[in-house]
Each structure stands twice: as C-alpha cells, then as structure tokens.
XYZ file of C-alpha atoms in Angstrom:
383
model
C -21.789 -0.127 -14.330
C -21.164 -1.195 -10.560
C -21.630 -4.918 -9.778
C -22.935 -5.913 -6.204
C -20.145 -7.800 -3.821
C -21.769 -10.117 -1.943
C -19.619 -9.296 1.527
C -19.591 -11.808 5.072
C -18.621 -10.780 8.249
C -16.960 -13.473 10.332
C -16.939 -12.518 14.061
C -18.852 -9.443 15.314
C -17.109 -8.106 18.301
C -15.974 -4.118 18.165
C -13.858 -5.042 14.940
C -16.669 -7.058 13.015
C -19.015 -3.929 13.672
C -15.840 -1.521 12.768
C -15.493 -3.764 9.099
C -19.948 -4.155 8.622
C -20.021 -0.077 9.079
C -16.749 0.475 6.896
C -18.633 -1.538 3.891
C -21.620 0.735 4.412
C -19.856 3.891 3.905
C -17.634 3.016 1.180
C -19.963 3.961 -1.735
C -20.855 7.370 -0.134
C -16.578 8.111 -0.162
C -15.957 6.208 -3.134
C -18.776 6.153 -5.350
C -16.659 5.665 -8.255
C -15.928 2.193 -7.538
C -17.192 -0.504 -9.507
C -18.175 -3.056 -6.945
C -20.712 -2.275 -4.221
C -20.598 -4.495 -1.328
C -23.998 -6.240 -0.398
C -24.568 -7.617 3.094
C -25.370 -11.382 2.814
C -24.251 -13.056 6.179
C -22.782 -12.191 9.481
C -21.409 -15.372 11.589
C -20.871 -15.362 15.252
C -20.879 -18.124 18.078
C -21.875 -15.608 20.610
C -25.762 -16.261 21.165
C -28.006 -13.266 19.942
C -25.356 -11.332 18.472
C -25.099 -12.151 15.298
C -29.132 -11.248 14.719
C -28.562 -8.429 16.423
C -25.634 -7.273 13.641
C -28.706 -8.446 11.241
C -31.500 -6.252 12.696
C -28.841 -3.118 12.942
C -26.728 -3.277 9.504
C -29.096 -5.432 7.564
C -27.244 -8.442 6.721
C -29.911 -10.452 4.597
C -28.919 -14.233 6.658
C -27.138 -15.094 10.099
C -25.288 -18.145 10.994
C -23.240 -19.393 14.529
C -21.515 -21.757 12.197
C -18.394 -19.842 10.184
C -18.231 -23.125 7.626
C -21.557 -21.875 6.274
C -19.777 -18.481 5.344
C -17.525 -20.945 3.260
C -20.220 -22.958 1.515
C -22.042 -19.700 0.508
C -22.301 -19.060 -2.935
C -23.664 -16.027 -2.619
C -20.458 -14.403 -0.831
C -17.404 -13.589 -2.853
C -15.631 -11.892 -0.466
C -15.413 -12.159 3.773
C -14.139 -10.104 6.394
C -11.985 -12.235 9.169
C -12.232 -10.477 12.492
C -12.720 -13.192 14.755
C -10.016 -14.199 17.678
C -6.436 -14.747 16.599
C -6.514 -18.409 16.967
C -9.120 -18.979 14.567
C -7.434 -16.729 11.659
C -5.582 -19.304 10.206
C -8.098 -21.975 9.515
C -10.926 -19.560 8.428
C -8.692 -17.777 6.415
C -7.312 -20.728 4.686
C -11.106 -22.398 4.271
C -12.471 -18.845 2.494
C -9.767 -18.772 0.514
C -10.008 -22.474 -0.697
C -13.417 -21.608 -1.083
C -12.570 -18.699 -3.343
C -13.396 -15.842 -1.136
C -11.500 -12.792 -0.915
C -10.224 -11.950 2.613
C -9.964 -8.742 4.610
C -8.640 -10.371 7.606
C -7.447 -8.845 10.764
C -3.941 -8.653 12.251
C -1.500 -10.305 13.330
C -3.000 -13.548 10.866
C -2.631 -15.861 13.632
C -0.337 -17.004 16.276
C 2.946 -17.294 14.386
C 4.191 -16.402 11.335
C 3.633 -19.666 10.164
C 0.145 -19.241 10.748
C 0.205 -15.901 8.301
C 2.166 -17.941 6.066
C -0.462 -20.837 5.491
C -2.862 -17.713 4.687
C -1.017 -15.804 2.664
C 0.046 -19.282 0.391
C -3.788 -20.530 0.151
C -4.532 -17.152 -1.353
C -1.624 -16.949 -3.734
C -2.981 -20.534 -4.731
C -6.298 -19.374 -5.391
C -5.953 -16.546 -6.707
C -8.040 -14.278 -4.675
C -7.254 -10.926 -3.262
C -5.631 -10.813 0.089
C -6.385 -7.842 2.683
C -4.892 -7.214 6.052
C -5.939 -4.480 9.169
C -3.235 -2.415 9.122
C -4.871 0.260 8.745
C -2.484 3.538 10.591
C -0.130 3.127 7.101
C -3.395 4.576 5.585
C -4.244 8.038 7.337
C -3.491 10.611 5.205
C -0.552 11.948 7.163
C 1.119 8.636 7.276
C 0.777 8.249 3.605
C 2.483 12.273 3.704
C 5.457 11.491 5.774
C 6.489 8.525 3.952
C 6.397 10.845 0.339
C 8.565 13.178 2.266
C 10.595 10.775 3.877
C 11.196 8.592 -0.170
C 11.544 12.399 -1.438
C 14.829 13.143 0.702
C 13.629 16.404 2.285
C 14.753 15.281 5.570
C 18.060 14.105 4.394
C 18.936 10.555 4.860
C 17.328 8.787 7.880
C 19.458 8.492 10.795
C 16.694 6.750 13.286
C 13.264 6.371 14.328
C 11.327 6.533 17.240
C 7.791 4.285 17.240
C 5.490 4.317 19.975
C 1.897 2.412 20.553
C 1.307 2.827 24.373
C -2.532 1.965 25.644
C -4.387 1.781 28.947
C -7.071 -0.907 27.655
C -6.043 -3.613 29.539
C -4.455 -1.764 32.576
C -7.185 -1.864 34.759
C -6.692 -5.227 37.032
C -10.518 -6.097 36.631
C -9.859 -6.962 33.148
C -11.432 -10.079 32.260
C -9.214 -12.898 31.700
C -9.791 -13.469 27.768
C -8.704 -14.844 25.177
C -6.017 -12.248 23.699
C -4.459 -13.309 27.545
C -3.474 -16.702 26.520
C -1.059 -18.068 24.182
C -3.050 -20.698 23.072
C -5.803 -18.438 21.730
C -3.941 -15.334 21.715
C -0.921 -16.105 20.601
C 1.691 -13.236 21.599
C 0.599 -10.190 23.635
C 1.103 -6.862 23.092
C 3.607 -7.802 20.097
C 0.572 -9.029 18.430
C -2.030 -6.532 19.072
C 0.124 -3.196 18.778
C 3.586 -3.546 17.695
C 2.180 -5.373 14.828
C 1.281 -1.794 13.621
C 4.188 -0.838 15.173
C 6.738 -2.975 12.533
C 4.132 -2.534 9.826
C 4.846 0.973 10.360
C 8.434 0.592 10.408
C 8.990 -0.829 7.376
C 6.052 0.942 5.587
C 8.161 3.885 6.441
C 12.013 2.591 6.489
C 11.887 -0.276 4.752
C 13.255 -4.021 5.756
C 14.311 -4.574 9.101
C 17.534 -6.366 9.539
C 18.030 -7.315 13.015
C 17.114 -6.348 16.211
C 17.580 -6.865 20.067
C 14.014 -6.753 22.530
C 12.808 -6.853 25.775
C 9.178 -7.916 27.490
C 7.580 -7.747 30.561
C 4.384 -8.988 32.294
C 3.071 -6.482 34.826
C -0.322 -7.953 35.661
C 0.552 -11.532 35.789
C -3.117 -12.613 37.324
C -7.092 -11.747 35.869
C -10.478 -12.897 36.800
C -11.787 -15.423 34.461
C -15.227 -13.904 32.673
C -18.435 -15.699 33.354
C -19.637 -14.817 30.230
C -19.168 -13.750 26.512
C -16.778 -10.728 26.434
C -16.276 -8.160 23.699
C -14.002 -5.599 23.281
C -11.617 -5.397 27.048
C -14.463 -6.603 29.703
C -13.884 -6.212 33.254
C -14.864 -9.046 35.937
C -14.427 -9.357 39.184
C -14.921 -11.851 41.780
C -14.171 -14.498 39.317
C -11.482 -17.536 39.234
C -7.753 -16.085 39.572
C -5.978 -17.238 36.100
C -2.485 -16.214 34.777
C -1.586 -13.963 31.925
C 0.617 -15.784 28.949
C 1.618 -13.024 27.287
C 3.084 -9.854 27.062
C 2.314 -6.632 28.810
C 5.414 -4.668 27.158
C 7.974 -4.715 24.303
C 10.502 -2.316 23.742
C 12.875 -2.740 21.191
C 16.318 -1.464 18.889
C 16.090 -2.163 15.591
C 18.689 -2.189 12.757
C 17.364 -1.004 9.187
C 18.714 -2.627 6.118
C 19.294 1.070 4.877
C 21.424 1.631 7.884
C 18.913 3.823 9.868
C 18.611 2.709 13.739
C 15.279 2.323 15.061
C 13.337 2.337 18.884
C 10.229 0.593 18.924
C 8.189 0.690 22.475
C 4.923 -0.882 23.191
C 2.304 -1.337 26.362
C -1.106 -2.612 26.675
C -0.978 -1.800 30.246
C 0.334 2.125 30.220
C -2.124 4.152 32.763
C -2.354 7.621 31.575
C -2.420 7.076 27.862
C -4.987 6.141 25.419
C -4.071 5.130 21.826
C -0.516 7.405 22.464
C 0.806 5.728 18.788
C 2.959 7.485 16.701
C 6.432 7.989 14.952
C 9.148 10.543 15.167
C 11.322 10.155 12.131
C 14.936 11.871 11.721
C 17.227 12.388 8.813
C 20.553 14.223 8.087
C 18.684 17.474 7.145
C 15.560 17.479 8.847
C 12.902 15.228 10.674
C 9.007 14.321 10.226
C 6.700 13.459 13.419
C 3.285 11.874 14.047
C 0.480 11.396 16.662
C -2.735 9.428 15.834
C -4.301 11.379 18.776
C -3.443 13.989 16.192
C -4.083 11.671 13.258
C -4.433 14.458 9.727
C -1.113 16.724 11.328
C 2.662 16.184 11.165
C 5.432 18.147 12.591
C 7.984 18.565 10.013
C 11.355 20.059 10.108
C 13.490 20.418 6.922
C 15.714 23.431 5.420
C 19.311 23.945 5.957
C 20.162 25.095 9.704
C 20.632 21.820 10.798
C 20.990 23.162 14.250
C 18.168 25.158 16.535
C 15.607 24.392 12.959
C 12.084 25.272 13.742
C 9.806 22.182 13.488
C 6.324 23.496 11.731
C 2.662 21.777 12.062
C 1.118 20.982 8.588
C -2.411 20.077 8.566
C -2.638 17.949 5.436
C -5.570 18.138 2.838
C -7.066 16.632 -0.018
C -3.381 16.358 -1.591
C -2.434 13.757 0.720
C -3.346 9.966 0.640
C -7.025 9.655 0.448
C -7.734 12.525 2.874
C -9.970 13.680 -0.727
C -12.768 10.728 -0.252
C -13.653 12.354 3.249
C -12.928 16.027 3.782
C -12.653 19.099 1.083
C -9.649 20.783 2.966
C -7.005 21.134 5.155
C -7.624 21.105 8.814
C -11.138 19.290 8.677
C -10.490 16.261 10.928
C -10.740 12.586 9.558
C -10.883 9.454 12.248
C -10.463 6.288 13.265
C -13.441 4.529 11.434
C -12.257 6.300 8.411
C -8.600 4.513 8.107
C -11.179 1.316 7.681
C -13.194 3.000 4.859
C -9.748 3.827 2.881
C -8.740 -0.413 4.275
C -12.272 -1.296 2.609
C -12.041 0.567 -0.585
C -8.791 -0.590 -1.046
C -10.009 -4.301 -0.214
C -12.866 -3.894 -3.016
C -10.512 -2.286 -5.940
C -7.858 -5.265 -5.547
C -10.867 -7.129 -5.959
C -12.204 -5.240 -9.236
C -8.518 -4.799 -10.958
C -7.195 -8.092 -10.122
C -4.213 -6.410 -8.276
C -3.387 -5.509 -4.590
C -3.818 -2.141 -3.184
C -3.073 -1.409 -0.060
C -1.584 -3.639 3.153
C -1.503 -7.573 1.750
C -0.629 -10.603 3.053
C 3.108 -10.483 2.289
C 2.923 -7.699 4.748
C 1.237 -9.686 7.591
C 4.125 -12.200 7.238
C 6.891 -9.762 7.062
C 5.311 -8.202 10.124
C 4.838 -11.663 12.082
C 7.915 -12.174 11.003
C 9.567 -9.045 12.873
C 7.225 -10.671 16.271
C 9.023 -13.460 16.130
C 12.404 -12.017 15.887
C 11.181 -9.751 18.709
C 9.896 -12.941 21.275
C 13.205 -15.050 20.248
C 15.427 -11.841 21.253
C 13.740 -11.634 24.081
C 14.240 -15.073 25.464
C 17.896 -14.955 24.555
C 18.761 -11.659 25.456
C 20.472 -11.745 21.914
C 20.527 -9.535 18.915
C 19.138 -11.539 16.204
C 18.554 -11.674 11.961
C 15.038 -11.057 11.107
C-alpha cells in the first residue's frame, strides 16, 4: 500500500524547481516505494513566484511566509533550498516541528550552523537529507566499489576538480552568495563542498590539510531586483565581493593517501569541469560529470605504460537501473536529484538514513573551515 507524503518546498529559485520536479518523477523511477510525495505548499518571499511554482507543478497552497510551512499539519516532510543564511533557522524550526528535511548544501554559514541542524534532527527524530548529490551518479557509486575492492591497489593520491564559469562574467549581479553575511564562504561553500564530500565519500576522513584562496573579481553591480540563479546587472551601485573566487588545496588522508583539491567559480572556458582522478599502487579510476555514466579505469599488472579503458556503466551500478535499461544510455543532472529524493523518502519509510545525511554536511563544513583557517594562516592544520 503506498501512503501519500505531504512534501513543502521552501525557496523556489533554480534549486526549489530542481527538488518540486525531482518529487514528481520519483514514482515513475521508483514506483516501488511506499510513500508518494503530495504537493501541499511552496513558500517564497519573491512576489509572484511562488503562485507561479503553484500554477506549473501544482502545489495545492502558497505562502511568502516560511513559518507557515512549519505550522502545517498537513506537511511531514520539507525541502530547504532557500539562501545559505536562512538554512540554519528553517532547518532547525521544521525539524522542531517534526518535519523531515532535504536541505541544501553547505547547511549554513559555518559548521556550527550544520551542527545546530544536524542536533535538532537527531533530537527529533526525523530523517535528515542533504544535496550532495555527485556521490550518487552511478559512476561515482562504481569507482568507489572499485576503489573499497582494491583493484587499483592501495591509493596513493587524488586529484578533485570543480571549476565553473557561472559567476565569471563581471556583470554578475552582486547577490547574496557574494557576501559573507548571507553567503557565508564562497566558492568553498558552493563547490568544494562537493568537492570534500567527494573526498571522503571516496577516501575516507581527511586529516589535515594546507589551502589557498583568491578573489579575482573583487567589485559587482548591486541588482535592482529579485535575482535567481547567477543574474547579470549592469549600471548598478559598485559593491565588493566577501568571498572566495578560488580554493586550491593539499590534503592529507587518514589512510595515508595525499590529496589535490582545486576549485573556481570564476574559470572562463569551463562549465561544470568537476571530477576526480583517483590513483592506487596497481592501477587508477577517473571521472568527468561532463561525462557523468563513464569512468576511465586502469588496473592489471604492468604498472608501467597500462592502458586506461572507458567503461560505460549500466544497470549494475548504483541506481543507474531506476532510469536507463543499459549501458551507454545517458542519465543527467536532474536525475542525481531523483536518486537524492528517493533516497530522502525511503529514510523516511524505514526509519533509517540512506544516502548523504547530516553528519555528512558537518564533516564537510567541517573540512571548509579547516580550508578558510589554512588559508589565513598560511598553515597546515588538523581537520
């Protein structure tokens, strides 16, 4: 018998469509699944846009007021996809209220911020989900099997890369992911959030690490009206940018392995250029989300001039099953939030956490802050 989940959406920018069209597909890929989520309420401050959501996805009730989403007793579980500053309060208030939470990364501002979260859920015993969603394609879920498996060997070091051109235009509008009090941290936020999530996903605990960060546009024109997504204005007020442009960063694995890490929000010439290239004592494994159901994978015994071949992985691997019958039939983006969303609904149904969690936001904020004090000292430092 499935049982209707009455479902909120908290913030509709790109992500808060990205979450309302991931809940509508989920019982086409996963119609086993003993909770169907049901539309009730989409909240946003924005004028217009949260009827809008209504008219397109069918939400049965609107509200500008998030609290509302709280007091609702006809929504069991929310998704959190509002700006970073407000993820700590909302996430704590729907979790005090009993709601289950699929909340975006990074939780927050700070660690701290993720840690408030993640302890109001433990306390009320609701289910805790978080956006990491690139640990979920298929291929990701592949190379980490063959990395646990030893076919490479043991890992000697890492390479992880998350270079973007969305905000390298200098039109961008000056918004809030620009400014540490709304934003919190840059670029360490936005993509080397995946980028450590990754890591350890992969590796497992970090240990310590050393970092580096740059600003490269240090001025934007403030918007003159609501943004979503990376808006460009010109013309506008002159304001400076808080945070980070770049990272790049060593990292020391509590297995032993060494580790790169490299992000840019501001890299001209490459859109959504993310992926890993791993490398053990017998082989290595490699992955581009451009790329996202392949990996190049080299294992055997030559150990020198060994041929790297492409596998195109199939319904063996991860959940490539729920969306394509074989090998070579390409999955996407706004799939990796179907798997996040069927993931989301089962922890609700069994009680028990599948896929990324809270503890996982924290350990990744927790990496961030490693990364921002390291590179303010200069220092290598414990994370």
């Amino acid at each position: 018998m499935v049982d209707r989940l009455g479902v909120a959406v908290v913030g509709f920018g790109w992500m808060g469509r990205v979450h309302t069209q991931a809940y509508a597909r989920v019982p086409h890929h996963y119609p086993q699944l003993p909770l169907r989520p049901e539309l009730v309420t989409v909240a946003e401050e924005v004028p217009g846009r949260a009827e809008e959501a209504a008219a397109q996805f069918g939400f049965a009730s609107t509200t500008r007021d998030w609290r509302e989403v709280a007091a609702d007793a006809r929504v069991r579980a929310v998704s959190i996809t509002a700006p970073n500053f407000l993820h700590r309060e909302i996430g704590v208030a729907m979790a005090e209220a009993g709601k289950h939470i699929w909340i975006e990364k990074p939780v927050g501002l700070t660690a701290e911020d993720a840690r408030a979260v993640a302890g109001a859920v433990a306390k009320a015993g609701v289910q805790g989900a978080v956006g990491f969603n690139y640990r979920g394609a298929p291929a990701v879920e592949a190379a980490r099997e063959l990395i646990a498996s030893g076919e490479i060997g043991t890992v000697t070091h890492v390479r992880i890369r998350l270079f973007s051109d969305y905000a390298a235009h200098p039109d961008g509008a000056l918004t809030w992911r620009y400014e540490r009090e709304r934003g919190g941290s840059g670029v360490l936020g936005d993509l080397a959030s995946h980028g450590a999530d990754l890591a350890r996903h992969l590796l497992g605990d970090i240990d310590s690490l050393t970092a580096d960060t740059a600003i490269f546009l240090s001025e934007r024109a403030r918007s003159v009206g609501a943004t979503a997504g990376h808006t460009r204005a010109s013309g506008g007020e002159l304001g400076p940018v808080e945070n980070e442009d770049y990272v790049s960063c060593l990292l020391r694995f509590a297995s032993g392995a060494r580790g790169v890490l490299e992000a840019c929000r501001v890299s001209v010439g490459e859109q959504n250029n993310y992926g890993f290239e791993v490398h053990g004592t017998r082989g290595a494994v490699f992955w581009d989300f451009r790329r996202m159901n392949e990996l190049g994978v080299s294992r055997g015994t030559a150990y020198q001039d060994q041929p790297v071949s492409t596998v195109y992985v199939g319904p063996g691997a991860g959940e490539f099953a729920a969306f394509q019958p074989g090998a070579a039939n390409a999955m996407g983006y706004d799939d990796l939030k179907v798997i996040e969303a069927a993931r989301f609904l089962r922890s609700i149904a069994e009680g028990a956490p599948h896929g990324a969690t809270l503890a996982d936001a924290v350990r990744s904020a927790a990496v961030l802050e490693a990364m921002a004090r390291s590179a303010q000292s200069g220092a290598w430092v414990t994370v």
